[in-house]
Amino acid sequence: MAGNIVYFPYETLKKLSMDAFQKFGFTEKEADIIQDVLLTSDLFGIQSHGMQRMVRYHKGITSGLIKIASKGKVVFETPISAVIDGEDGMGQLIGHKAMEMAIEKAKKSGVGIVSVRNSNHYGIAGYYAKMASDQGLIGFSCTNSEAIMVPTYARKAMLGSNPLAWTVPADPVDFFFDCSTTVVTRGKLEMYNKMGKATPDGWAVNKEGVPSTNAAEVLGNISRHEGGGILPLGGATEISGSHKGYGNGMIAELFASILSQGGTSNKCMKDGRSNICHGFMAINPAFFGDPAEIKAHFSTFLQELRDAPKADGQPRIYTHGEKEHESVARVLKEGVPIIEGTMVEVQDLCNELGLDFKSYFGDYVPKAPQTMFKGNY
Amino acid sequence: MAGNIVYFPYETLKKLSMDAFQKFGFTEKEADIIQDVLLTSDLFGIQSHGMQRMVRYHKGITSGLIKIASKGKVVFETPISAVIDGEDGMGQLIGHKAMEMAIEKAKKSGVGIVSVRNSNHYGIAGYYAKMASDQGLIGFSCTNSEAIMVPTYARKAMLGSNPLAWTVPADPVDFFFDCSTTVVTRGKLEMYNKMGKATPDGWAVNKEGVPSTNAAEVLGNISRHEGGGILPLGGATEISGSHKGYGNGMIAELFASILSQGGTSNKCMKDGRSNICHGFMAINPAFFGDPAEIKAHFSTFLQELRDAPKADGQPRIYTHGEKEHESVARVLKEGVPIIEGTMVEVQDLCNELGLDFKSYFGDYVPKAPQTMFKGNY
């Protein structure tokens, strides 16, 4: 539905990414962080935020939106908090640094909260939250982004998709909950557009602020900045809980753009700057009791949820993180699915960077028209 | 639709509540906390959690569910955190104590997180979050409760309505966001039932886990513990974001029942105990910069939201907290609206406690049949 899908081994794409990001001008260590954020997204089955964004990051660097030399400057710091000015640096590197600080603070002081301004798109919010749970801590991350969410009763997008991600250590699979505060992301609308299908009710509004199921119309309005956009989780009215999704989007602004005094979503992607802000928090369960006991207690509840009686016709109740966990095993075995349109871009990029496409992909020749998602970037 | 509504001055109901809660056995100071939580709910226009619960709290005390002597025991404490065992005490008092601790910790250390187990129903989550914003801090509170939320693809309720409440200082009105993580609360279903109207799609499922718009059927199943219940914010399927509301409900469990190692929602209201757990957090903006500048920055964004272009036919875009703020002014002027059924109960309660109903309400004689909401309690 969005071009043919081709599959490549994870290691191949990792090697390509390592080489490409170093050609962009990043150090080996930096390239490793960036590729891990992107490929983790692909491993988790979130293609829209994975490999396919590599070319866009390159465009961001060549256009000056992303400044390679900027490493993120700590402008305020206490034992439990920090504010970082990203100085237009690469979002993944600024985000990684910020979460590492939050984790260090949580280990020592119990909690670490880091708010970041003037950054760029940082990939999936959940990656950073996961950095904390990988070390036995509770993780949280959020970001704002170019306005795409139309607040309840408005006709103009004022907030980004503003994901909130939470992770909690658990057996056998960590809790991993990473969701936009809109009903859906722009990528989902683009999929419906490509399929020529009407979107479900409650996803979007047109430029008059009236609910619309016409994905082409909505996407056109968004890209021409004519108004309308995607609705908050909860849809168009308070009856269905629209104000709740809108409020959750505001919490992402709070930790990202408010505490850092950075650009709110309605100021993102303007005047040649991204102005994107992020928020990070790590909480140390050892400051509440025995971490192993807390983990076991949570794991029991998760198992009770999985064991609960299923709805008619439903084989399974998922807890958050199971799908991503199973996706990793599947993708490592079957390969990373990539839209051929992306591979055309990758080939062009290799030529531009002086990398030998054949050395990664052998005799494979991408031939699809470019039909990849067009995201916020 | 639910009996006649009568209006009484706030001061009258406050005096009655002060007297009644002292008759229940609470000290004057305790009664003042409890009445303030209840009447703040009425002032905010959230009748379901206000005065009308007084009689139910009395029943809880006489049945032994709520233990007046229990004041909440701190069982774990660090400079940024605490765990409190409520020992089945009055939810409002345990909650108030816990939030005061979180606030004190945030003032000194930047953040305070307090997790509470073995408590009782504590009223509106937003009350406790507001305690923090009233003192210039960011406030958060959440609670679990008797299972009423059916997780995505389940047929049995496993989580409570699990509200998350956030408050942030702002001009001219503080941000106040207090919402259940279900699409709606049980009270809303009861209103539709009383009106004999079908509920909107995406609110509830029947005992087979199949979407139902029959409020009477759903409420009957819930009270007979036959299965079904209310859906997470986002409805029945992942298409509409069901897993997002379910995930948000899990965050309430995390801060309430997981960090405190208390009863998760599926263990609440069992074996003669409430087992209700709460979570509290206060964050000090002074640990991120100049609090006045942060407040001004946030206030600017809120004003931009209010000033954004409106959807066709919509006169106004609200920011969270405006409706509650305006409700306070209206209720103080027009009186607190009370369902007559509640007044019948209040009269009975006065007789039982030896309070003179006439001394509060003069010649008013409640005559409505008892048709008040039947909530979780």
Coordinates of N, CA, C and O in Angstrom, one line a residue, chain B residues 125-177:
Chain B
A125 N -9.2 13.8 42.5 CA -7.7 13.7 42.4 C -7.2 15.2 42.3 O -6.1 15.5 42.9
G126 N -7.9 16.0 41.6 CA -7.4 17.4 41.4 C -7.3 18.2 42.6 O -6.4 19.1 42.7
Y127 N -8.0 17.9 43.7 CA -7.9 18.6 44.9 C -6.5 18.6 45.4 O -5.9 19.7 45.8
Y128 N -5.9 17.5 45.4 CA -4.5 17.3 46.0 C -3.5 18.0 45.1 O -2.5 18.6 45.5
A129 N -3.6 17.8 43.7 CA -2.7 18.4 42.8 C -2.8 20.0 43.0 O -1.8 20.7 43.0
K130 N -4.0 20.5 43.2 CA -4.2 21.9 43.4 C -3.5 22.4 44.7 O -3.1 23.6 44.7
M131 N -3.4 21.6 45.7 CA -2.7 22.0 46.9 C -1.3 22.5 46.5 O -0.7 23.4 47.1
A132 N -0.7 21.8 45.6 CA 0.7 22.2 45.1 C 0.7 23.4 44.3 O 1.5 24.4 44.6
S133 N -0.2 23.6 43.4 CA -0.2 24.8 42.5 C -0.6 26.0 43.3 O -0.2 27.1 43.0
D134 N -1.4 25.8 44.4 CA -1.8 26.9 45.2 C -0.5 27.5 45.9 O -0.5 28.6 46.4
Q135 N 0.5 26.7 46.0 CA 1.8 27.1 46.6 C 2.9 27.3 45.5 O 4.1 27.3 45.9
G136 N 2.5 27.5 44.3 CA 3.4 27.8 43.2 C 4.2 26.6 42.7 O 5.2 26.8 41.9
L137 N 3.8 25.4 43.0 CA 4.4 24.2 42.5 C 3.6 23.5 41.5 O 2.4 23.8 41.4
I138 N 4.2 22.6 40.7 CA 3.5 21.8 39.8 C 2.9 20.6 40.6 O 3.7 20.0 41.4
G139 N 1.6 20.3 40.5 CA 1.0 19.2 41.3 C 0.6 18.1 40.4 O 0.2 18.2 39.3
F140 N 0.6 16.9 41.0 CA 0.1 15.7 40.3 C -0.5 14.8 41.4 O 0.0 14.6 42.5
S141 N -1.6 14.2 41.1 CA -2.2 13.2 41.9 C -3.0 12.2 41.1 O -3.5 12.5 40.0
C142 N -3.0 11.0 41.6 CA -3.8 9.9 40.9 C -4.3 8.9 41.9 O -3.8 8.9 43.0
T143 N -5.3 8.1 41.5 CA -5.8 7.1 42.4 C -6.2 5.9 41.6 O -6.6 6.1 40.5
N144 N -6.2 4.8 42.2 CA -6.9 3.7 41.6 C -8.3 3.6 42.3 O -8.6 4.4 43.2
S145 N -9.1 2.6 42.0 CA -10.4 2.4 42.6 C -11.0 1.1 42.1 O -10.3 0.4 41.3
E146 N -12.1 0.8 42.6 CA -12.8 -0.5 42.2 C -12.7 -0.7 40.7 O -13.1 0.3 39.9
A147 N -12.4 -1.8 40.2 CA -12.2 -2.0 38.8 C -13.5 -1.8 38.0 O -14.6 -2.3 38.4
I148 N -13.4 -0.9 37.0 CA -14.5 -0.5 36.2 C -14.1 -0.4 34.7 O -14.9 -0.5 33.8
M149 N -12.8 -0.3 34.5 CA -12.2 -0.1 33.1 C -11.9 -1.5 32.6 O -11.1 -2.2 33.2
V150 N -12.5 -1.8 31.4 CA -12.2 -3.1 30.7 C -11.0 -2.8 29.8 O -11.1 -2.0 28.9
P151 N -9.9 -3.5 30.1 CA -8.7 -3.2 29.2 C -9.0 -3.6 27.7 O -9.9 -4.4 27.5
T152 N -8.3 -3.1 26.8 CA -8.4 -3.3 25.4 C -8.5 -4.9 25.1 O -7.5 -5.6 25.5
Y153 N -9.5 -5.3 24.5 CA -9.7 -6.7 24.1 C -10.1 -7.7 25.3 O -10.1 -8.9 25.1
A154 N -10.4 -7.1 26.5 CA -10.8 -7.9 27.6 C -12.4 -7.9 27.7 O -13.0 -7.1 27.0
R155 N -12.9 -8.7 28.6 CA -14.3 -8.6 28.9 C -14.6 -8.3 30.3 O -15.8 -8.3 30.8
K156 N -13.5 -8.2 31.1 CA -13.7 -8.0 32.5 C -13.0 -6.7 33.0 O -11.9 -6.5 32.5
A157 N -13.6 -6.0 33.8 CA -13.0 -4.7 34.3 C -11.8 -5.1 35.2 O -11.9 -6.0 36.1
M158 N -10.7 -4.5 35.0 CA -9.4 -4.8 35.7 C -8.8 -3.6 36.3 O -7.9 -3.7 37.2
L159 N -9.1 -2.4 35.8 CA -8.6 -1.1 36.3 C -9.8 -0.3 36.8 O -10.9 -0.4 36.3
G160 N -9.5 0.7 37.7 CA -10.5 1.6 38.1 C -10.7 2.7 37.0 O -10.1 2.7 35.9
S161 N -11.4 3.8 37.4 CA -11.5 4.9 36.5 C -10.2 5.7 36.5 O -9.9 6.5 35.6
N162 N -9.4 5.4 37.5 CA -7.9 5.8 37.5 C -7.6 7.2 37.0 O -6.9 7.3 36.0
P163 N -8.1 8.2 37.7 CA -7.9 9.6 37.2 C -6.4 10.0 37.4 O -5.7 9.5 38.3
L164 N -5.9 10.8 36.5 CA -4.6 11.5 36.6 C -4.9 13.0 36.6 O -5.7 13.5 35.8
A165 N -4.4 13.7 37.6 CA -4.7 15.1 37.8 C -3.4 15.8 37.8 O -2.4 15.5 38.5
W166 N -3.3 16.9 37.0 CA -2.1 17.7 36.9 C -2.5 19.2 37.1 O -3.5 19.6 36.6
T167 N -1.7 19.9 37.9 CA -2.0 21.4 38.0 C -0.6 22.1 37.8 O 0.4 21.6 38.2
V168 N -0.7 23.3 37.2 CA 0.5 24.1 36.9 C 0.1 25.6 37.2 O -0.9 26.0 36.7
P169 N 0.9 26.3 38.0 CA 0.6 27.7 38.2 C 0.6 28.5 36.9 O 1.4 28.3 36.0
A170 N -0.4 29.3 36.7 CA -0.6 30.2 35.5 C -1.4 31.4 35.8 O -2.2 31.4 36.7
D171 N -1.3 32.4 35.0 CA -2.2 33.6 35.0 C -3.1 33.6 33.8 O -2.6 33.2 32.7
P172 N -4.3 34.0 33.8 CA -5.0 34.4 35.1 C -5.6 33.3 35.9 O -6.0 33.5 37.0
V173 N -5.5 32.1 35.3 CA -6.1 30.9 36.0 C -5.1 29.8 35.9 O -4.6 29.5 34.9
D174 N -4.9 29.1 37.1 CA -4.0 28.0 37.1 C -4.5 26.9 36.1 O -5.7 26.7 36.0
F175 N -3.6 26.2 35.5 CA -3.9 25.0 34.7 C -4.3 23.9 35.7 O -3.6 23.6 36.7
F176 N -5.5 23.3 35.4 CA -6.1 22.3 36.3 C -6.7 21.2 35.4 O -7.7 21.5 34.7
F177 N -6.1 20.1 35.4 CA -6.4 19.0 34.4 C -6.6 17.7 35.2 O -5.7 17.1 35.7

